[in-house]
């Protein structure tokens, strides 16, 4: 992140009227109270409460950042994604189980066991799974409809790695950036979404 | 939760409260059938005994606990909290207040009384039983938390800001899941807790018996559980953050008819 | 170990609507405890409902009944004030009973 | 069973001379509860075998058995099922969850004024046909209803 962009983001409070930040409690005060009133537990350390620029801008703008600010930060987020070289299509079968599992990164969980992607919490994917959420768009037949070439693979990989690089205040976690999913796990999910053999595209 | 906001028709008066729950759900029939006769009532019975049980260094019961309506008044108290208490100088929700009564009336050590605020199916916690009882004693009362004292206003403001603040490893705010109408996680409908209708349906039915794990769960647990799933560290039990979140939700639900303890997924 | 049990019975036209709540783990034997070992089966097997001392319903149930069981029954020919007794017996020999008057 | 009897007797408040008399089999205890449980039927792994074990191998479809159950359940841990029979002379109702590992969930017998009606909450491992069998005058009648079980929450 460049200094110029940090300043841009920091100055946002002054630029945007925020209905979420009203009355006598300042943004800084609320952040202080949060840090005072939580404690580290298991793998969930206190640094998870440090808002980064994405969280701060989205909080202060009530998830509606000015377009230029959003664009600048999205570009930074995108530039920080370490896209692997070669094919991004992993094993759709492994992706299928990871898409279904909602475990991972919570204070009571064993960090040595792999996290799931929890995709079905928010997305409809394969027709074989009838319990799915609707917070995110349906991804059913995504590969069939949108293609599965290198560009599409890169897009899906990037979206899972860091959704904020594409839509700043998306509600989707940054699975790669936060170390929640490994490179291989993300490739497996890319295959589950795109591979023509995946039940998602049958 | 809006989706799980049936009202357990124990009495005709309570049944009237169903009229405020207009939300339709594919699980409506399921929730109605599950709620008609709920094990929640068993927790109420045990809680009533615990409320009257003499214990602690002072060998006293909680019967003289002041929940904001004067010592010994439990009727309608749950529905009128959180509120500001002069003796502690804090805004307190029912659980926080009952802990204070355990310490003052029963002479119990905070650490001892708080050793196990959240129980499990095999061994529910004392607090879970007590909340089921206090909730039951507020059935049919209007939800009206404290709103006039400056500290009550501050709690509402803080709760509101917390509700919309992005935090934790996965960038969620409470509003990420509970801020847009018509969404669901897996097959669970998500109530928009920043709106009066769904907030009333949700807040009038906590604490609740959760059929998925056969446990009575309290509001402090519910907030704790949301933060766990938001991948944050753990909020301190009874902290300003938790009490303020509870205040924001109860003020948003103000005017609803309280009908807890509820029964949920 | 057994927690409370609660019953109520109300006249609904020509029959008494009987509802009963029981505290019971209803362990299936398929669940694992924190130590990784399976939790042994522990569930109610028999239920009995009596009206004024006379058995009117006998039930046999399996571990598929939900934890903290809830049952409803209907007894025709009952009237307000009649005594309804409900008891259960589980696979470990634990038992409990409660009674209520028809309202 | 001995253990069961002992506890039942204790529960019935048997002490002193009375307890001795009961233990010696001199007196029949006030029967706290019937204790017969059809192990073969409840251990059966298919609905067909379970029905054989309760003597209901031959059944005929009936529209007079009413099954009220949610078409879709939010959680399989508690699925309320309300069953009743309008067939005259119905003396028992059996509830079977066909896809459960042990399908027979409950078997109720009604005498005196008890109506052939029961509401019970059951566990369902997955979406399944719920089958109810009624016994009336030695003949067996059956009806079914499908219940879909879904998964809620965050799965973590």
XYZ file of C-alpha atoms in Angstrom, chain B residues 84-241:
158
model
C -28.722 1.428 33.994
C -28.195 0.482 37.644
C -27.220 3.166 40.081
C -25.528 0.797 42.523
C -23.016 -0.426 39.953
C -22.994 2.646 37.727
C -23.324 0.378 34.702
C -25.788 -0.677 32.064
C -26.504 -4.337 32.742
C -28.376 -7.072 30.962
C -30.133 -9.816 32.928
C -27.107 -12.113 33.077
C -24.714 -9.372 34.167
C -27.188 -8.254 36.795
C -27.760 -11.744 38.163
C -24.003 -12.181 38.525
C -23.984 -8.983 40.616
C -26.756 -10.424 42.813
C -24.833 -13.673 43.238
C -21.863 -11.646 44.448
C -23.736 -9.236 46.690
C -26.682 -11.246 48.038
C -25.031 -14.637 48.142
C -21.518 -13.360 48.827
C -20.080 -15.400 46.007
C -16.737 -14.770 44.392
C -16.977 -13.427 40.828
C -14.578 -16.066 39.576
C -16.502 -18.881 41.185
C -19.876 -17.629 39.987
C -18.527 -17.136 36.457
C -16.595 -20.359 36.247
C -19.027 -21.838 33.801
C -21.404 -19.274 32.298
C -22.144 -21.436 29.245
C -23.081 -25.047 29.820
C -23.691 -27.957 27.518
C -26.432 -30.500 26.927
C -25.144 -32.846 29.605
C -24.677 -30.108 32.170
C -26.463 -26.813 31.589
C -25.088 -23.841 33.522
C -26.738 -22.239 36.525
C -27.078 -19.035 34.501
C -28.903 -20.830 31.683
C -31.503 -22.208 34.076
C -31.883 -18.833 35.790
C -32.341 -16.989 32.504
C -35.015 -19.469 31.398
C -36.867 -18.732 34.617
C -36.508 -14.938 34.431
C -37.486 -14.964 30.770
C -40.613 -16.946 31.561
C -41.559 -14.364 34.207
C -41.546 -11.685 31.481
C -43.882 -13.464 29.077
C -46.515 -11.157 27.767
C -44.665 -7.983 28.808
C -43.656 -5.327 26.306
C -39.984 -5.092 25.490
C -38.823 -1.768 26.926
C -35.123 -1.564 27.860
C -33.731 1.553 29.574
C -33.367 4.461 27.173
C -33.211 7.624 29.226
C -29.993 7.609 31.247
C -26.921 8.931 29.408
C -25.183 5.599 29.957
C -28.158 3.801 28.412
C -27.931 6.118 25.407
C -24.212 5.468 25.171
C -24.799 1.706 25.310
C -27.268 1.944 22.424
C -24.841 4.045 20.370
C -21.936 1.727 21.060
C -24.035 -1.328 20.263
C -25.143 0.208 17.003
C -21.598 1.028 15.940
C -20.451 -2.455 16.910
C -23.276 -3.950 14.875
C -21.968 -2.332 11.692
C -18.215 -2.514 12.396
C -16.149 -4.840 10.198
C -13.874 -6.914 12.366
C -12.167 -10.244 12.874
C -10.121 -12.411 10.547
C -12.906 -12.630 7.976
C -13.968 -8.953 7.821
C -17.543 -9.579 8.965
C -19.802 -7.157 10.746
C -22.986 -8.320 12.443
C -24.739 -6.674 9.510
C -22.881 -8.917 7.041
C -25.384 -11.620 7.938
C -28.108 -9.727 9.782
C -28.322 -6.566 7.686
C -30.080 -7.470 4.425
C -33.559 -8.850 4.073
C -34.321 -12.275 2.657
C -30.918 -13.896 3.075
C -29.998 -17.134 4.702
C -26.960 -19.128 5.880
C -27.360 -22.652 4.578
C -31.084 -23.165 5.172
C -31.379 -20.814 8.169
C -33.186 -17.554 7.527
C -31.278 -14.521 8.746
C -33.297 -11.849 10.532
C -32.387 -8.207 9.865
C -31.683 -7.225 13.451
C -31.386 -3.517 12.684
C -35.118 -3.425 11.841
C -37.906 -3.417 14.417
C -40.016 -6.281 13.025
C -37.370 -8.964 12.756
C -35.579 -7.691 15.880
C -38.806 -8.065 17.880
C -39.316 -11.582 16.621
C -35.745 -12.497 17.519
C -35.321 -10.689 20.815
C -38.689 -11.737 22.198
C -37.566 -15.367 22.007
C -34.088 -15.308 23.559
C -32.976 -17.081 25.716
C -33.901 -20.163 23.760
C -33.847 -23.920 23.746
C -31.879 -24.957 20.679
C -33.126 -28.244 19.371
C -29.967 -28.811 17.317
C -27.969 -29.382 20.505
C -30.721 -29.698 23.146
C -29.442 -26.738 25.116
C -30.880 -23.626 26.708
C -28.808 -20.764 25.397
C -28.629 -17.209 26.727
C -28.225 -13.883 24.920
C -24.646 -13.479 26.199
C -23.934 -16.849 24.632
C -25.655 -15.838 21.401
C -23.505 -12.731 21.024
C -20.397 -14.711 21.986
C -21.299 -17.324 19.380
C -21.712 -14.737 16.621
C -18.248 -13.344 17.341
C -16.785 -16.841 17.344
C -18.162 -17.372 13.863
C -16.915 -13.931 12.872
C -13.452 -15.305 13.723
C -12.655 -12.677 16.351
C -11.071 -13.288 19.763
C -13.630 -13.931 22.503
C -15.685 -11.060 23.931
C -15.424 -10.770 27.711
C -18.501 -12.052 29.526
C -20.603 -9.207 30.882
C -18.403 -6.580 29.193
C -19.556 -3.201 27.924
C -19.331 -4.555 24.375
